[in-house]
Amino acid sequence: MKEKVIVYFNNKPFEVEAEQTIMQAADKIGFHIPRLCYHPSLSIEGACRVCIVEVEGMRNYVASCAFPVSEGMRIHTNTKEIRQARRDIVELILDNHPQDCHTCERDGICELQRLAYAMGLRQRHFEGERKRYEKDLSSAAVIRDPEKCILCGRCVRLCSEVQKANTLGFAHRGFKANVMPAYDMGLNESVCTGCGQCVNVCPTAAFLEKNYTQELFERLNDPEVIKVAQVAPSVRAAIGEAFGLEPGRAMAGETVAALKRLGFDYVFDTQFSADLTIMEEASELLERLQSGGKLPMITSCSSAWMKCLEQFHPDLIPNVSTCKSPMSMMGALTKTYWADKIKTDPKKILAVAVMCCTAKKYEAARPELRVNGMPATDLVITTREAAWMFKSAGIDFLNIKPERFDEPLGLSSGAGAIFGATGGVMEAAIRTAYELCTGETLLEIELESLRGFKGIKEGKVMMDGKEIRVAVAHGLGNANELMDVVRADPERYHFIEIMGCPGGCIGGGGQPYAGSNSIPLDEECLRKRAEALYGIDRANTIRRSHENPHVQRIYKELLGRPLSKKSHELLHTHYSAKEPRGIIGNETKE
Amino acid sequence: MVELAQEKYRQLEEFMAGVKQGPRPESNLIAILHKAQELFGYLDREMMDKISVEMKIPSAHIWGVATFYHYFRLTPPGRHTVSVCMGTACYVKGAQQVLDAIRNELKVELGETTEDRVFSLQEARCLGACGLAPVVMIDEKIYGGLDSRKVIELLRGYRKKAGQALVQG
């Protein structure tokens, strides 16, 4: 039992736990103190001063995010003076902000806008000098618009504390203070992994995904090309949120139907190529185990993780699976196998990927993933962009009649669905590897120890009398930590799954923004999205990738067997060390 | 020249190695940057990258510190450093006009270096020569009782000498 103290909020006594901040105590008893730079997953910055409260006996107002409660404390959250001071603070933040809400991409889903509304700002009294900066459009994944930045520092803390990539920092001072990569270089030259978590935590539009919606609308009008979409597992688990639904609704059928209305001729399922990834990856693992190959083998599905690996951990490149990501496998097959099937010149196919991810935009542009001189994936749009396109095209997403994915690249097992949640690839791989290795079917297929949101998860499974030890990490910070474990003790694990984003792909940088009643990266929201995917798995009669009849067919018709020459040509790739080298940094433990 | 640069790098590395003996080496970043600037006259990207790798401090963080403090120079200094005193006495006696004249003549702002690398312009707070106000210090030498006309003459004199030195050298 934690010690309790009595504090007074607005003259009413409450018994609250000691050793917490005023804001935490207030949250639990139903006073939501306005806030901006605060985020529960990040360190306390106390920079914005929006969360000030009056504490009797204190000379100045205190930032409630940083000030602990104590016995008998008398706190006022809503006096006339506090309201006035808080309103002035928000007004001063707005003073440097462009007044272009109605043409801003985050109009209606902006925290600063909501805050200004809640403060009752109806008039701007201050009109000072405006900051003028160029946008950074250099990255294929994320754009940075410093004019929209209000210096709350959430992106800086997210990038250094959660992802530990340290791409962003505050530079310069005073009026010229600004968030930027080292040397003010473009994000494309920096150690930015493209994960897009800065987009998720930014309260304004200072970070956005590189938007391809206009280009896609344009190209969907071209009568000469066949338009093909693929949809990542996590998109269906979250897209409803962009239409005001609670998290956790699986909306695959609606997404397929809406993409067809938008003008796509065929809609395939990235879960199909996830099944294929499992066939290749599980076979690669068994081969490495049997032939004394480099272990532990590390998964390669997450594009942000791949870039992180190449810049921060080039010494571990030999450990990484050569499998392409499911998106790039699907693109490669669409422009070869399937183009042959429909007797079409692959140059006349527009391959679009709808992804929960911003880094996939970067992946699509990687030159080594091209197939016969063509990009395997022509355009990548995020869940957010897809939702916007549906709205913009007047598609009634919530009431649309669900449709099925197209054959043959649209059929998937439940194992393909759970790819989207942290631990899912591992779980799916074990289901198949076990059977490939032992010839027996694994019956206990729901591996609870690999589910959930613990930073690093461990598990083991007996295969043919041999203990196979596995580990799972999500979020690049946890991944970096796990890589240090691998360096210190290379024998400890045989197989490792890494996903670049917190929660796995369900928490991707391209997922719908937090609404007015939720916060970015909220674990409860991630849990519901994951549950939607586990539900799809349970409802599927096929739950193991190797049982997918279309996967079996593609091996019969085209690939032969996993790791065949043809497989290597279409489904595998390679990685190489990249500059600038990433420095994770020695953490200073206070 | 190459040997000189190598020797300077060796000294910087030695300094970092010394810092690493103590507790929390990364907390000495400012001292390391001071040392680097003392040796090279300014901080450039290559140098900050070296410090980043050696000290395991992310370069975005180093860049933040280097741009926060006015003391750190991010471009090579000019042959002559022109410090305009903006202290109270000099200010009252017309330092602003003197500064404006210099900016106009050299086409640079405070903290910048002229294109021909002859002058770097910076501001100073009271050089302790208030009796001569307004004063400008060029390198280690104080010039007092200036106005916009006199200061331009002074600068042109320096530039002429720098040009001659360049021809001879």
Tab-separated table of C-alpha atoms in Angstrom, chain A residues 137-142 188 209-210 212 358 361-363 365:
chain	number	residue	atom	x	y	z
A	137	LEU	CA	10.764	17.858	-47.632
A	138	SER	CA	13.933	15.791	-48.040
A	139	SER	CA	12.744	12.545	-46.445
A	140	ALA	CA	10.572	10.074	-48.337
A	141	ALA	CA	8.698	9.319	-45.114
A	142	VAL	CA	8.314	12.359	-42.872
A	188	ASN	CA	17.089	12.202	-45.384
A	209	GLU	CA	3.921	12.066	-43.310
A	210	LYS	CA	5.004	12.784	-46.855
A	212	TYR	CA	0.854	11.150	-51.659
A	358	THR	CA	5.484	6.098	-42.610
A	361	LYS	CA	7.348	5.130	-47.941
A	362	TYR	CA	11.104	5.133	-47.493
A	363	GLU	CA	11.270	1.362	-48.024
A	365	ALA	CA	12.059	3.968	-52.594
